[in-house]
PDB file of N, CA, C and O in Angstrom:
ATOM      1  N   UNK A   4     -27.184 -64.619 -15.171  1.00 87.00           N
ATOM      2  CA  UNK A   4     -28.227 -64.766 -16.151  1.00 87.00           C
ATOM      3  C   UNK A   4     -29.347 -65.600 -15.556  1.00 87.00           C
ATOM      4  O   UNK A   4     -29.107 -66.245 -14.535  1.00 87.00           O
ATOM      5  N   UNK A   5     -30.858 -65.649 -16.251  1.00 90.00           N
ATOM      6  CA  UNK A   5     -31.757 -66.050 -15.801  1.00 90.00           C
ATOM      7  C   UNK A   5     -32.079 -67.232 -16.558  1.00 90.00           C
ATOM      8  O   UNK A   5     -32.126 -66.982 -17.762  1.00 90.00           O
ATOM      9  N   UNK A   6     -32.360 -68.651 -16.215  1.00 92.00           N
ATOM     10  CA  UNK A   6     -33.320 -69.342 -16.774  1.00 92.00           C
ATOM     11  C   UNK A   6     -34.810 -69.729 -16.226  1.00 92.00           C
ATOM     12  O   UNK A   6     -35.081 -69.917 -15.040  1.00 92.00           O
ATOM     13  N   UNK A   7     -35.618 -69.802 -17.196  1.00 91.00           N
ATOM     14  CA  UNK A   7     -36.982 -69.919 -17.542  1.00 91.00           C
ATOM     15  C   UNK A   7     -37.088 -71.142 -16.501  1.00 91.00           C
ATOM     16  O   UNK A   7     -37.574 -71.043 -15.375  1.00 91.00           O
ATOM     17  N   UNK A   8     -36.496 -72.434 -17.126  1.00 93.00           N
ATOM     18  CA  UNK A   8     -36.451 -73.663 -16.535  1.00 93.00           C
ATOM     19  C   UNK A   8     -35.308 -74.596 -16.598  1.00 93.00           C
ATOM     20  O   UNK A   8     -34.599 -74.415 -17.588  1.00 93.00           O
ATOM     21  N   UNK A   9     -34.979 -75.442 -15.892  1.00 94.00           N
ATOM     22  CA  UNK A   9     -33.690 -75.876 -15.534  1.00 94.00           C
ATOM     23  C   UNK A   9     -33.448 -76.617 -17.227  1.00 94.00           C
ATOM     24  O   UNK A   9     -34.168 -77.408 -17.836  1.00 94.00           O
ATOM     25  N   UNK A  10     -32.196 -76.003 -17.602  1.00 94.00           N
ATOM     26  CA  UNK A  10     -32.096 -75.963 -19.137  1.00 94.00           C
ATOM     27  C   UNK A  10     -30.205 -76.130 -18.835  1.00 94.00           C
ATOM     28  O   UNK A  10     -29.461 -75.579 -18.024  1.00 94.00           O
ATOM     29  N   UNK A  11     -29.953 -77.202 -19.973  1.00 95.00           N
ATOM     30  CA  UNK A  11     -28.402 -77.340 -20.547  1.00 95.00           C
ATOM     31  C   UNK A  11     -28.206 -76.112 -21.408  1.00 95.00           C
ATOM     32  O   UNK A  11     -28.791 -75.809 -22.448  1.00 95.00           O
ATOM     33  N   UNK A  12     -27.003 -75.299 -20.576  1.00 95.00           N
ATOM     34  CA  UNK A  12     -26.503 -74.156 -21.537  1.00 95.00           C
ATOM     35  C   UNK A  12     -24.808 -74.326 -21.920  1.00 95.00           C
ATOM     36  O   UNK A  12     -23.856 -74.806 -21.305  1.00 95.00           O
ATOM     37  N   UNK A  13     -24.943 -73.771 -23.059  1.00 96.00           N
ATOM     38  CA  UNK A  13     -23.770 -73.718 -23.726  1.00 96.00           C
ATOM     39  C   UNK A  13     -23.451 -72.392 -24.082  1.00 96.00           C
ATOM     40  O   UNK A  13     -24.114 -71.624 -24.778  1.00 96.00           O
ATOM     41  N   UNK A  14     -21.756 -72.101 -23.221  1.00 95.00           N
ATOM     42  CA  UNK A  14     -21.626 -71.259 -23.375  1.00 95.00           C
ATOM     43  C   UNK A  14     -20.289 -70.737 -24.534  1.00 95.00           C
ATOM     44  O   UNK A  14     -19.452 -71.605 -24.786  1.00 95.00           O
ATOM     45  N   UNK A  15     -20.142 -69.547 -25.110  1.00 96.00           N
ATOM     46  CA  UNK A  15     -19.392 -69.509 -26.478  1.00 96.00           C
ATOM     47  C   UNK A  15     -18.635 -68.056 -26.410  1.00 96.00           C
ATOM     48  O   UNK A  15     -19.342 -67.055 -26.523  1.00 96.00           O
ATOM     49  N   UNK A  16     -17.107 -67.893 -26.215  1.00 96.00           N
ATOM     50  CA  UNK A  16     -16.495 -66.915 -26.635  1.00 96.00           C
ATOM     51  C   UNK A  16     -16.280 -66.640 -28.093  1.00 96.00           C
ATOM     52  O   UNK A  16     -15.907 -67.577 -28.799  1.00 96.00           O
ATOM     53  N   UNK A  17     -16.468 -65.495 -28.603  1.00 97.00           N
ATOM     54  CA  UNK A  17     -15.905 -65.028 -30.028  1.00 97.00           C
ATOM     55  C   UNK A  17     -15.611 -64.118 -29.699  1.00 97.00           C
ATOM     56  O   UNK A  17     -16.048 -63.501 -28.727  1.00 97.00           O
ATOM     57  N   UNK A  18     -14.154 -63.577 -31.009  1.00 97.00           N
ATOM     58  CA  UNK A  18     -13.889 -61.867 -30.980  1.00 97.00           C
ATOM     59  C   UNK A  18     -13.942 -61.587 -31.655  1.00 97.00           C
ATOM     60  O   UNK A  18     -14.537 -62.263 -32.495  1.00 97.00           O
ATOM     61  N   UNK A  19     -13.338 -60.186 -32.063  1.00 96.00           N
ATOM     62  CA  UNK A  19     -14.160 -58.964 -32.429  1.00 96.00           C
ATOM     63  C   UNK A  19     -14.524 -59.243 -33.565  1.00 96.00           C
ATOM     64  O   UNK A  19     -15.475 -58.622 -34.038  1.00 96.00           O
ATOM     65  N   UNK A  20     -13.661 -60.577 -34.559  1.00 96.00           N
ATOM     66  CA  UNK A  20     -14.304 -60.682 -35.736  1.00 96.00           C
ATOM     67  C   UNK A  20     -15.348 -61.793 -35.959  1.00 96.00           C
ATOM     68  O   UNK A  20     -15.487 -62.157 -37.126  1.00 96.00           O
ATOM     69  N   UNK A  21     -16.208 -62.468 -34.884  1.00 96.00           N
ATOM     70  CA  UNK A  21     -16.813 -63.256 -34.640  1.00 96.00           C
ATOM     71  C   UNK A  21     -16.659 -64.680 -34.727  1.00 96.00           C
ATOM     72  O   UNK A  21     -17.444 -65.628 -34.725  1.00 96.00           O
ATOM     73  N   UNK A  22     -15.036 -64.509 -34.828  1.00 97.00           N
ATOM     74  CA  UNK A  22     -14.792 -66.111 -35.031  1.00 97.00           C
ATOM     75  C   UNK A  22     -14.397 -66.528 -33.192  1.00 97.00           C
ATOM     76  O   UNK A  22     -13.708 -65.885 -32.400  1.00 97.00           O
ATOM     77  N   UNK A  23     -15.353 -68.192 -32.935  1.00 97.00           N
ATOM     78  CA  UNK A  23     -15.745 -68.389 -31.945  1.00 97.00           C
ATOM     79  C   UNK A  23     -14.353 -69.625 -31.282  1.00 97.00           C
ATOM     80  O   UNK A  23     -14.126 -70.795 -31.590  1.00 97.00           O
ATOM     81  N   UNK A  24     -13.638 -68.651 -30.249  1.00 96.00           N
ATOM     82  CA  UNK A  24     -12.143 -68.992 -29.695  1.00 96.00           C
ATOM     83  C   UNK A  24     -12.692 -69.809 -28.798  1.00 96.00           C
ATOM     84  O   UNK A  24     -11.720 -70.037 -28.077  1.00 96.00           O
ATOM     85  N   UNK A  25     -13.384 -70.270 -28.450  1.00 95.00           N
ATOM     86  CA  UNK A  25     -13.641 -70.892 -26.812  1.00 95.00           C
ATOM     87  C   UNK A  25     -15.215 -71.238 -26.680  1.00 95.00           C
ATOM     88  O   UNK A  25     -16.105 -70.402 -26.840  1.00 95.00           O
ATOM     89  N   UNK A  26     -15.445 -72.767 -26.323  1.00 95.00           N
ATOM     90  CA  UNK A  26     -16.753 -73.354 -26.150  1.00 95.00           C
ATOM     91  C   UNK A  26     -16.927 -74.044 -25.242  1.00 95.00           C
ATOM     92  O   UNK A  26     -16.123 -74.976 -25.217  1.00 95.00           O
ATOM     93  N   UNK A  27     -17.706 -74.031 -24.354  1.00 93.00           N
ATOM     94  CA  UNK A  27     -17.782 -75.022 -22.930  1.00 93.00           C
ATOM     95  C   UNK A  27     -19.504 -75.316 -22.649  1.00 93.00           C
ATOM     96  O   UNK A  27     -20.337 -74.455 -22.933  1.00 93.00           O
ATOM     97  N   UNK A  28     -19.770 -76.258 -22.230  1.00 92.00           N
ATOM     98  CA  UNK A  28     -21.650 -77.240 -21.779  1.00 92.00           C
ATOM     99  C   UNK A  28     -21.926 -76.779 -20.504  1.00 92.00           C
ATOM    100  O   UNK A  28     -20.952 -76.953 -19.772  1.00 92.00           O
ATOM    101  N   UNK A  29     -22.871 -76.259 -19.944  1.00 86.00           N
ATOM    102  CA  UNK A  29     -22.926 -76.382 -18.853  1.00 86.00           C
ATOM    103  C   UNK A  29     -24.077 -77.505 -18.549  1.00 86.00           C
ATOM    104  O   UNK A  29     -25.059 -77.333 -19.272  1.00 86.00           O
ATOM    105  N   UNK A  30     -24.161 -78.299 -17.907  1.00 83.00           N
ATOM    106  CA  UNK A  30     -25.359 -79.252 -18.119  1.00 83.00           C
ATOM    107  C   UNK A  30     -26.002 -78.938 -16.951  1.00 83.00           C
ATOM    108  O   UNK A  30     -25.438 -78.924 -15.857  1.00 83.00           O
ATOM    109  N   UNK A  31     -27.333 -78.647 -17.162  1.00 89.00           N
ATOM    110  CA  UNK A  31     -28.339 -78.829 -16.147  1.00 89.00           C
ATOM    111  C   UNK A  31     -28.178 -77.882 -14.892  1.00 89.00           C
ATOM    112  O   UNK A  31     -27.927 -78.183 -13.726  1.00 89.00           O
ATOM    113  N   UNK A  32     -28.430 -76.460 -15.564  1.00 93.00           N
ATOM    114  CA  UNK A  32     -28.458 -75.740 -14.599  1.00 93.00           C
ATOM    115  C   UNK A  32     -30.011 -75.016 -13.933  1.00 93.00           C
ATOM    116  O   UNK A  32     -30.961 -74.899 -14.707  1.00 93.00           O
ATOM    117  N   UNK A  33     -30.063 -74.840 -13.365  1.00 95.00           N
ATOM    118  CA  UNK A  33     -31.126 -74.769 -12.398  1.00 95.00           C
ATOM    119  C   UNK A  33     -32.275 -73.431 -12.830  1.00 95.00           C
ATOM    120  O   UNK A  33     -31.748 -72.336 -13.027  1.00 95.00           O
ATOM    121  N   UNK A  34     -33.720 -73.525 -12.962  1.00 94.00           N
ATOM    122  CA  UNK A  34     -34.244 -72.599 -13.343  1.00 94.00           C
ATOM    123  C   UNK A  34     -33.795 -71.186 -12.107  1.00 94.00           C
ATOM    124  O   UNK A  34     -33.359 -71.225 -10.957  1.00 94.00           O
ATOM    125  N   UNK A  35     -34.027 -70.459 -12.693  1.00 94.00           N
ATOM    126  CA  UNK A  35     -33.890 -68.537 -11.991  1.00 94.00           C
ATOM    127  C   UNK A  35     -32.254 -68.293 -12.460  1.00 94.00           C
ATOM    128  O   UNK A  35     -31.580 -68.882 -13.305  1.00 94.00           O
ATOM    129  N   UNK A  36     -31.925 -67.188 -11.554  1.00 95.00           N
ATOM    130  CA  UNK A  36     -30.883 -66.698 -11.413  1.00 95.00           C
ATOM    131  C   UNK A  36     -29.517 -67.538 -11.453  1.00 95.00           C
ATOM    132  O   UNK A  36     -29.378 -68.296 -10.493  1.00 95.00           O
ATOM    133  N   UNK A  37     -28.545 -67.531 -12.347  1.00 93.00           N
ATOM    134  CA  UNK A  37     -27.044 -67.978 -12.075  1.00 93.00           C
ATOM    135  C   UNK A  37     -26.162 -67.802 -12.422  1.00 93.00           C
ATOM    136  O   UNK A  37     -26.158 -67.447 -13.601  1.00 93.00           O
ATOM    137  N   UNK A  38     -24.939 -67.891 -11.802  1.00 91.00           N
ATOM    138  CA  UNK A  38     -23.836 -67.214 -12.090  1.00 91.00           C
ATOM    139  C   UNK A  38     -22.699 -68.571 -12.756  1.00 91.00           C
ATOM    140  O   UNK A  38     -22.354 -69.635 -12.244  1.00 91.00           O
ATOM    141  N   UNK A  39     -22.473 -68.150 -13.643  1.00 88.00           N
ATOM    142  CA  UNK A  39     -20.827 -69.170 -13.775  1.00 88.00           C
ATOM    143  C   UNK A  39     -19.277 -68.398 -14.213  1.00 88.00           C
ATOM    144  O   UNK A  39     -19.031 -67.408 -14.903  1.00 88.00           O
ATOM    145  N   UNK A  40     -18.809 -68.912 -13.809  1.00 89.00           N
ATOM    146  CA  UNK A  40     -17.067 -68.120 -14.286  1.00 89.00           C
ATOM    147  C   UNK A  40     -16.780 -68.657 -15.433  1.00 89.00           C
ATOM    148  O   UNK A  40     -17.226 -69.780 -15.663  1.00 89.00           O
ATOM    149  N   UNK A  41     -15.989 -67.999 -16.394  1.00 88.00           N
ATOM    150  CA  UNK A  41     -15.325 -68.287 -17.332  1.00 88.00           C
ATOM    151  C   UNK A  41     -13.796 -68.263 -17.271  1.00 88.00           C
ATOM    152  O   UNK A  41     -13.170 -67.372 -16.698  1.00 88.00           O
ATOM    153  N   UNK A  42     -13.305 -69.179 -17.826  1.00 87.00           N
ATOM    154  CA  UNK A  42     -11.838 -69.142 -17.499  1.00 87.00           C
ATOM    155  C   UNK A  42     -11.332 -68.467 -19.010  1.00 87.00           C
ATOM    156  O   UNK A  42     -11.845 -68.746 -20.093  1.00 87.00           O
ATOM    157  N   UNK A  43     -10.201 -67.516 -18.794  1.00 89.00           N
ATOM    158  CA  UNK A  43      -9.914 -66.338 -19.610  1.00 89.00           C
ATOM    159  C   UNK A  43      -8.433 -66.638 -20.231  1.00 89.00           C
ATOM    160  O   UNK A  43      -7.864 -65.988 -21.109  1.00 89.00           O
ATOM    161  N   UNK A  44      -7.775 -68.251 -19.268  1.00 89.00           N
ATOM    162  CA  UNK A  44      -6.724 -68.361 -19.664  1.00 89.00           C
ATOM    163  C   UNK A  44      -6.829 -68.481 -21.435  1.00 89.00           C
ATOM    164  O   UNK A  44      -7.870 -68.737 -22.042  1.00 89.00           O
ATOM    165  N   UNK A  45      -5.143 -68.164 -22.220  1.00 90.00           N
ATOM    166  CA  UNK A  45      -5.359 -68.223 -23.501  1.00 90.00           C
ATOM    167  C   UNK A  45      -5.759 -67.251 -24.146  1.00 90.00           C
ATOM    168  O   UNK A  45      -5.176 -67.079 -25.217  1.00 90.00           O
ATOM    169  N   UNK A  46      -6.673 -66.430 -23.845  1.00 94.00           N
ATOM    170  CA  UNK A  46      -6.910 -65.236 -24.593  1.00 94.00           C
ATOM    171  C   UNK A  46      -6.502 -64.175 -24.090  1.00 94.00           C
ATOM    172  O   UNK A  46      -6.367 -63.862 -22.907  1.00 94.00           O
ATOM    173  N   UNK A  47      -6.212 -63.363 -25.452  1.00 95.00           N
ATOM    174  CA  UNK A  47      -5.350 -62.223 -25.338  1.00 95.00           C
ATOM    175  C   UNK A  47      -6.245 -60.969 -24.781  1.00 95.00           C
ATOM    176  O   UNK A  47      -7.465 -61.028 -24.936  1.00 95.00           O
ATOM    177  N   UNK A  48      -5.639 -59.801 -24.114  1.00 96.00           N
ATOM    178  CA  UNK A  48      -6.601 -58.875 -23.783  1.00 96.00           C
ATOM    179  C   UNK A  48      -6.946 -58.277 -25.041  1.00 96.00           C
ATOM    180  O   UNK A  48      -6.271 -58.254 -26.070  1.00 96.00           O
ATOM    181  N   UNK A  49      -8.593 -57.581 -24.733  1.00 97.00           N
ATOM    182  CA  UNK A  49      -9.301 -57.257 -25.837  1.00 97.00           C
ATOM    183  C   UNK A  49     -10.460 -57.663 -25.535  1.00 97.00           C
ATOM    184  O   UNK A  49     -10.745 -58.537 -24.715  1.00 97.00           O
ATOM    185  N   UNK A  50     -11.378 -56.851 -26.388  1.00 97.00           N
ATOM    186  CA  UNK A  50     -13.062 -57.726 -26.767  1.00 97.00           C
ATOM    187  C   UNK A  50     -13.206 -58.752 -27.222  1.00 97.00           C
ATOM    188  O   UNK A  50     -12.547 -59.366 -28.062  1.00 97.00           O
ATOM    189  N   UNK A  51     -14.591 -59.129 -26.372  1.00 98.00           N
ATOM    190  CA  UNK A  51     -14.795 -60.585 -26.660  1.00 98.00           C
ATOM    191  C   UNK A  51     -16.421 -60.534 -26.833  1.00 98.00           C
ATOM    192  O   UNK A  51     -16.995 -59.511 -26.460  1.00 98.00           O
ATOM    193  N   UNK A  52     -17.090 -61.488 -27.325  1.00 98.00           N
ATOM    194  CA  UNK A  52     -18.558 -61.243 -27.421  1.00 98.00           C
ATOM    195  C   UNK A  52     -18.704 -63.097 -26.345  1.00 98.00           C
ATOM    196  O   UNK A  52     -17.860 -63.989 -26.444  1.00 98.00           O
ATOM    197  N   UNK A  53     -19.665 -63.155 -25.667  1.00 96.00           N
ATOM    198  CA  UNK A  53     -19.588 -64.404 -25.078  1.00 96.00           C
ATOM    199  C   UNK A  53     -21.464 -64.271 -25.043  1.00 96.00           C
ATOM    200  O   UNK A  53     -22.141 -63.340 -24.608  1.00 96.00           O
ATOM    201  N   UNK A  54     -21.871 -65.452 -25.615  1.00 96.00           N
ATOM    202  CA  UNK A  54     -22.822 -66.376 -26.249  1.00 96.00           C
ATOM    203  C   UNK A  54     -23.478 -66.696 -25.307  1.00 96.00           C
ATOM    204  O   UNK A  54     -22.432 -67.163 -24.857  1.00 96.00           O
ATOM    205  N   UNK A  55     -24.321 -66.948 -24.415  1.00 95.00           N
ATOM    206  CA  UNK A  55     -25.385 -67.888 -23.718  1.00 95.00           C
ATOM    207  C   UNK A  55     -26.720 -68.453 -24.211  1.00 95.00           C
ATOM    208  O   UNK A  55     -27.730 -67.777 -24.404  1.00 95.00           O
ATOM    209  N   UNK A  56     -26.585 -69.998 -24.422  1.00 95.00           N
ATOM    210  CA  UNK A  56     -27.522 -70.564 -25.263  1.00 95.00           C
ATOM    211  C   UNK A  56     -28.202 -71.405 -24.048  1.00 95.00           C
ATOM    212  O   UNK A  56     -27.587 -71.909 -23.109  1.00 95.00           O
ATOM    213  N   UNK A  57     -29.517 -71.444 -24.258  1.00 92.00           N
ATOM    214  CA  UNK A  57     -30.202 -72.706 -23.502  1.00 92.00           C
ATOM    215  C   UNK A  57     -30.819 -73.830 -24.450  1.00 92.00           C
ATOM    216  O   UNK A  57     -31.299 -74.908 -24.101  1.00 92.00           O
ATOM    217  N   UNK A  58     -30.651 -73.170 -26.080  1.00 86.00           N
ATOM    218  CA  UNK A  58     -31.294 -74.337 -26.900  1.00 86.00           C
ATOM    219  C   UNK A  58     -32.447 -73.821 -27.566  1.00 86.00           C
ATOM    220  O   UNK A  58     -32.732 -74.093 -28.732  1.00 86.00           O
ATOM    221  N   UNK A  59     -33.423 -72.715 -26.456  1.00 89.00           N
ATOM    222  CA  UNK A  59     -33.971 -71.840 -27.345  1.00 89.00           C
ATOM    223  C   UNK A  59     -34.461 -70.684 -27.341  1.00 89.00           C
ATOM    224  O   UNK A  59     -35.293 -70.264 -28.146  1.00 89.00           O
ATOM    225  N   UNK A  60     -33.865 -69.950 -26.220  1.00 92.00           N
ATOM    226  CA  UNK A  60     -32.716 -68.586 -25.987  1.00 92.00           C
ATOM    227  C   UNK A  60     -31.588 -68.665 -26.321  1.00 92.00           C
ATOM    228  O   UNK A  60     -30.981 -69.735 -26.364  1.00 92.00           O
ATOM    229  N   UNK A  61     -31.023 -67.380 -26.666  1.00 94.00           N
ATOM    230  CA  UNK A  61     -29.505 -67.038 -26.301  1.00 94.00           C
ATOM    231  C   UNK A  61     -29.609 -65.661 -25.764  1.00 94.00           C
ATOM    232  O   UNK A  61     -30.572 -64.936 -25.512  1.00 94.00           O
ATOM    233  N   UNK A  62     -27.925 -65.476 -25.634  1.00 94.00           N
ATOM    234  CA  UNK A  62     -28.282 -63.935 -24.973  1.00 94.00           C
ATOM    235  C   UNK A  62     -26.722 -63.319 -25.897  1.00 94.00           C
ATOM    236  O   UNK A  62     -26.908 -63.969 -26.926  1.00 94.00           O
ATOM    237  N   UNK A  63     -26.004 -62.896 -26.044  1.00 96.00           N
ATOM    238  CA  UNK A  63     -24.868 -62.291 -26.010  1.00 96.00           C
ATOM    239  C   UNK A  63     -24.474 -60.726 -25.419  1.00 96.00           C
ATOM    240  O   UNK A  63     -24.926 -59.623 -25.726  1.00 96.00           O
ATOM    241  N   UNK A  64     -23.589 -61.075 -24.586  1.00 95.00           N
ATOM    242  CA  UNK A  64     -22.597 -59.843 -24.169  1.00 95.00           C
ATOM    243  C   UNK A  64     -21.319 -59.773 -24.577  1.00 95.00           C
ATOM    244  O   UNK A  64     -20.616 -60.660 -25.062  1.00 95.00           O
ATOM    245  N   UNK A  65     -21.018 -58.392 -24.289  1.00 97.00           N
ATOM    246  CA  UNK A  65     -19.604 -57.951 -24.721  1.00 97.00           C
ATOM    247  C   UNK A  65     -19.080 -58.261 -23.610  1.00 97.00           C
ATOM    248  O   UNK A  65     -19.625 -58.715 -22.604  1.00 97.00           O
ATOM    249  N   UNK A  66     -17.405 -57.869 -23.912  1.00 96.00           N
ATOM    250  CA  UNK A  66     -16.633 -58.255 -22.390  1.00 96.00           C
ATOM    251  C   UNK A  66     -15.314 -57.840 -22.587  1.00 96.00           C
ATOM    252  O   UNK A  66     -14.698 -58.481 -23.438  1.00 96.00           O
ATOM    253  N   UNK A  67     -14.800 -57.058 -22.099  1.00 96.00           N
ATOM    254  CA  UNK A  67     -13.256 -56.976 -22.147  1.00 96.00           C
ATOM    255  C   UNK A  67     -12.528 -58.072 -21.093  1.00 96.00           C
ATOM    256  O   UNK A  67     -12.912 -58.450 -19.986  1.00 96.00           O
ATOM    257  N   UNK A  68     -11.110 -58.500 -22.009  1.00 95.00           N
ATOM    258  CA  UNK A  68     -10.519 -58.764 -21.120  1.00 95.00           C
ATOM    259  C   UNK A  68      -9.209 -58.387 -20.908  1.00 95.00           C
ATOM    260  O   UNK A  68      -8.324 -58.132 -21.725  1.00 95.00           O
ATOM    261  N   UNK A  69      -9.203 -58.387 -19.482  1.00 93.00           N
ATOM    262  CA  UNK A  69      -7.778 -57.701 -19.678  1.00 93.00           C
ATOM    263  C   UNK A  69      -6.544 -58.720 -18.409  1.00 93.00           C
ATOM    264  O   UNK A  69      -7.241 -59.678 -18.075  1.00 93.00           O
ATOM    265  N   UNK A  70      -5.755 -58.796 -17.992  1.00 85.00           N
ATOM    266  CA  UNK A  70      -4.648 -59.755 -17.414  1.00 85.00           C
ATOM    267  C   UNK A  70      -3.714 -58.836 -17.069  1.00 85.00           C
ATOM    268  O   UNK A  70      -2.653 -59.195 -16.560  1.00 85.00           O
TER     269      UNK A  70
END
């Protein structure tokens, strides 16, 4: 994903019924292009919708997971 300018994002799993299983900060990540991993332990395979906030963007994608 892209930021504008070096912005604290918070990132947010929910499933399919939008209730939100998993929340983590990323602090102070760097304007342009970046990548972060999500750790998948705990959740069951299936759809997931996962959240990217900078505070005043967001973005959401879908995501299967599967194990």
């Amino acid at each position: 994903f892209s930021l504008e300018k070096t912005s604290d994002v918070t990132v947010e799993i929910h499933d399919q019924l939008g209730k939100k299983v998993s929340e983590m900060s990323m602090a102070s990540l760097p304007q342009g292009e970046n990548k972060i991993d999500i750790s998948t332990a705990g959740l069951s395979n299936g759809i997931y919708f996962v959240k990217l906030s900078d505070g005043i963007r967001s973005k959401m994608i879908k995501v299967a997971i599967t194990h």
